[in-house]
Short mmCIF file of C-alpha atoms in Angstrom, two decimals:
data_model
loop_
_atom_site.label_atom_id
_atom_site.label_comp_id
_atom_site.label_asym_id
_atom_site.label_seq_id
_atom_site.Cartn_x
_atom_site.Cartn_y
_atom_site.Cartn_z
CA ASP A 1 -13.73 17.77 -24.88
CA LEU A 2 -15.22 20.57 -22.55
CA ASP A 3 -12.89 22.89 -21.32
CA MET A 4 -11.16 20.33 -18.28
CA PHE A 5 -13.95 17.45 -18.92
CA ARG A 6 -13.85 14.86 -21.24
CA VAL A 7 -17.14 12.61 -22.57
CA ARG A 8 -16.78 9.78 -24.65
CA GLY A 9 -19.52 7.05 -25.64
CA ALA A 10 -19.25 4.39 -27.90
CA PHE A 11 -22.90 1.94 -28.56
CA ALA A 12 -22.16 -1.13 -31.56
CA ALA A 13 -25.15 -3.63 -32.53
CA ASP A 14 -25.78 -5.51 -35.35
CA SER A 15 -28.78 -7.88 -36.22
CA THR A 16 -28.42 -10.88 -34.30
CA GLY A 17 -29.67 -8.42 -31.49
CA TYR A 18 -26.22 -7.93 -29.84
CA TRP A 19 -25.70 -4.50 -28.90
CA SER A 20 -22.74 -2.59 -26.42
CA ALA A 21 -22.86 0.59 -24.62
CA LEU A 22 -20.20 2.44 -23.06
CA GLY A 23 -19.64 6.14 -21.72
CA THR A 24 -16.86 7.54 -19.78
CA VAL A 25 -16.58 11.31 -17.87
CA GLU A 26 -13.70 12.76 -17.10
CA ALA A 27 -12.82 15.62 -15.25
CA GLU A 28 -8.96 16.78 -15.23
CA PHE A 29 -7.62 19.23 -12.46
CA ASP A 30 -4.21 20.88 -11.76
CA MET A 31 -3.19 17.57 -9.10
CA PHE A 32 -5.37 15.03 -10.30
CA THR A 33 -8.10 13.71 -12.76
CA LEU A 34 -11.49 11.88 -11.10
CA ALA A 35 -12.62 9.75 -14.17
CA LEU A 36 -16.04 7.23 -14.18
CA THR A 37 -17.23 5.23 -16.67
CA GLY A 38 -20.40 2.53 -16.90
CA GLU A 39 -21.23 0.00 -20.02
CA ALA A 40 -23.53 -2.42 -20.80
CA ALA A 41 -24.10 -5.15 -23.41
CA GLN A 42 -26.40 -7.86 -24.14
CA GLY A 43 -25.21 -11.12 -25.92
CA ALA A 44 -26.76 -14.28 -27.31
CA GLY A 45 -30.05 -15.39 -25.49
CA ALA A 46 -30.77 -12.15 -24.07
CA THR A 47 -28.45 -12.40 -21.13
CA ILE A 48 -27.18 -8.28 -20.39
CA GLN A 49 -24.38 -7.45 -19.03
CA ALA A 50 -23.30 -3.95 -16.94
CA GLY A 51 -20.66 -2.51 -14.96
CA VAL A 52 -18.98 0.90 -13.56
CA GLY A 53 -15.69 1.38 -12.46
CA GLY A 54 -14.08 4.22 -11.48
CA SER A 55 -10.46 5.83 -11.45
CA ILE A 56 -8.28 8.99 -9.51
CA SER A 57 -5.03 9.66 -10.47
CA ALA A 58 -2.76 11.52 -8.55
CA ASP A 59 0.40 13.73 -9.07
CA VAL A 60 2.09 13.73 -6.05
CA THR A 61 5.70 15.62 -6.81
CA ASP A 62 6.34 16.32 -10.74
CA THR A 63 8.05 12.25 -10.96
CA VAL A 64 5.79 10.57 -8.70
CA THR A 65 1.54 9.71 -9.55
CA ILE A 66 -0.82 8.06 -7.73
CA ASN A 67 -3.35 5.87 -9.77
CA LEU A 68 -6.30 4.29 -7.88
CA GLY A 69 -8.76 2.12 -9.47
CA ALA A 70 -11.87 0.03 -8.42
CA ARG A 71 -14.44 -1.63 -11.33
CA TRP A 72 -17.29 -3.82 -10.67
CA TRP A 73 -18.94 -6.22 -13.62
CA ASP A 74 -22.54 -8.59 -13.74
CA MET A 75 -21.97 -10.86 -15.99
CA ASN A 76 -25.41 -11.42 -16.53
CA THR A 77 -27.77 -8.85 -14.34
CA SER A 78 -30.84 -11.60 -14.07
CA ALA A 79 -28.56 -14.28 -11.88
CA ALA A 80 -27.22 -14.47 -8.39
CA ASN A 81 -23.92 -14.45 -7.84
CA THR A 82 -22.71 -13.90 -11.43
CA GLU A 83 -20.48 -10.30 -9.97
CA THR A 84 -16.80 -9.51 -10.68
CA ALA A 85 -15.41 -6.44 -8.19
CA GLU A 86 -11.43 -4.94 -8.46
CA VAL A 87 -9.71 -2.66 -7.10
CA ALA A 88 -5.80 -2.07 -7.96
CA ALA A 89 -3.10 0.59 -6.78
CA GLU A 90 -0.30 2.07 -9.03
CA LEU A 91 2.74 3.76 -7.98
CA GLU A 92 5.22 5.99 -11.16
CA ALA A 93 8.22 7.11 -10.28
CA ALA A 94 10.52 9.12 -12.82
CA VAL A 95 13.78 8.47 -10.69
CA THR A 96 15.51 9.87 -13.40
CA GLU A 97 14.86 11.78 -16.92
CA THR A 98 15.34 8.40 -18.88
CA VAL A 99 14.34 5.90 -16.05
CA THR A 100 10.59 5.16 -14.68
CA ILE A 101 9.97 2.32 -12.42
CA THR A 102 5.92 0.92 -12.27
CA GLY A 103 4.45 -0.96 -9.49
CA ILE A 104 1.25 -2.18 -9.28
CA VAL A 105 -1.01 -4.42 -6.50
CA GLY A 106 -4.25 -5.17 -7.00
CA ILE A 107 -7.30 -7.55 -5.31
CA VAL A 108 -9.96 -9.39 -7.99
CA GLY A 109 -13.36 -10.88 -5.87
CA ARG A 110 -15.80 -12.96 -7.58
CA ASN A 111 -18.94 -13.93 -5.89
CA TRP A 112 -19.14 -17.24 -7.86
CA ALA A 113 -15.57 -18.16 -7.83
CA PRO A 114 -13.58 -19.94 -4.08
CA ALA A 115 -11.60 -17.05 -3.03
CA SER A 116 -9.61 -13.58 -4.76
CA THR A 117 -6.86 -13.44 -6.61
CA VAL A 118 -4.10 -10.87 -5.88
CA TYR A 119 -2.38 -9.91 -8.15
CA PHE A 120 1.28 -7.55 -8.20
CA GLY A 121 3.76 -6.62 -10.78
CA GLY A 122 6.70 -4.18 -11.57
CA ASP A 123 8.33 -2.69 -14.59
CA ILE A 124 11.68 -0.48 -15.23
CA ALA A 125 11.23 1.50 -18.38
CA TRP A 126 13.98 3.18 -20.38
CA ALA A 127 14.00 6.18 -22.45
CA PRO A 128 17.53 7.56 -23.49
CA GLY A 129 16.38 9.25 -26.60
CA GLY A 130 16.98 9.23 -29.95
CA ASP A 131 12.77 7.52 -30.06
CA PHE A 132 14.02 4.68 -28.32
CA GLU A 133 12.84 2.93 -25.67
CA ALA A 134 13.31 -0.11 -23.94
CA SER A 135 11.28 -1.86 -20.59
CA ILE A 136 11.65 -5.16 -18.74
CA GLY A 137 8.77 -5.85 -16.36
CA ALA A 138 6.79 -8.97 -14.19
CA GLU A 139 3.78 -9.70 -12.74
CA ALA A 140 2.10 -12.24 -10.63
CA ASN A 141 -0.79 -13.20 -8.67
CA SER A 142 -1.78 -16.04 -5.55
CA ASP A 143 -3.53 -18.17 -8.62
CA GLY A 144 0.48 -19.04 -9.41
CA ALA A 145 0.42 -17.58 -12.92
CA TYR A 146 3.28 -14.75 -13.71
CA ARG A 147 5.26 -13.67 -16.63
CA VAL A 148 8.21 -11.41 -16.78
CA SER A 149 8.49 -9.87 -20.16
CA PHE A 150 10.75 -7.31 -22.16
CA ASP A 151 10.12 -4.80 -24.92
CA ALA A 152 12.11 -2.64 -27.13
CA SER A 153 11.53 0.16 -29.54
CA LYS A 154 12.67 2.03 -31.88
CA SER A 155 11.49 4.64 -34.61
CA PHE A 156 12.77 5.83 -37.60
CA GLU A 157 12.13 8.56 -40.08
#
């Protein structure tokens, strides 16, 4: 951590020739946070994968935050038409002191697949205190997949 900047990196390798590297830079300002990341890996068969991503998070008010993100990934840098791109937007609003509503919409495009996938979802989280939290959410996409979830937790000390 360097004042308002945060820099992270990781590297892993093994005796089979596999390696993976990741680096991120984040800058936090009064109302928003910017982040950039880069990643590369080499697996079996000397295939190199690489990608970049970025995001911005803005505190619009004390209770509303907007997050925008994008990423690009190439599954095989030596072959054509192996890239994937994604863009997403999320809105998070604390509607009361104990209830937060979150909604997300995004699109994933692949130049090796016939169509893009649009997805959307949302959840409602409740944290009344006493180390208890609960949430219910749902998400779906244009491929016909969907999911409904419920989570609850309570910590005891």
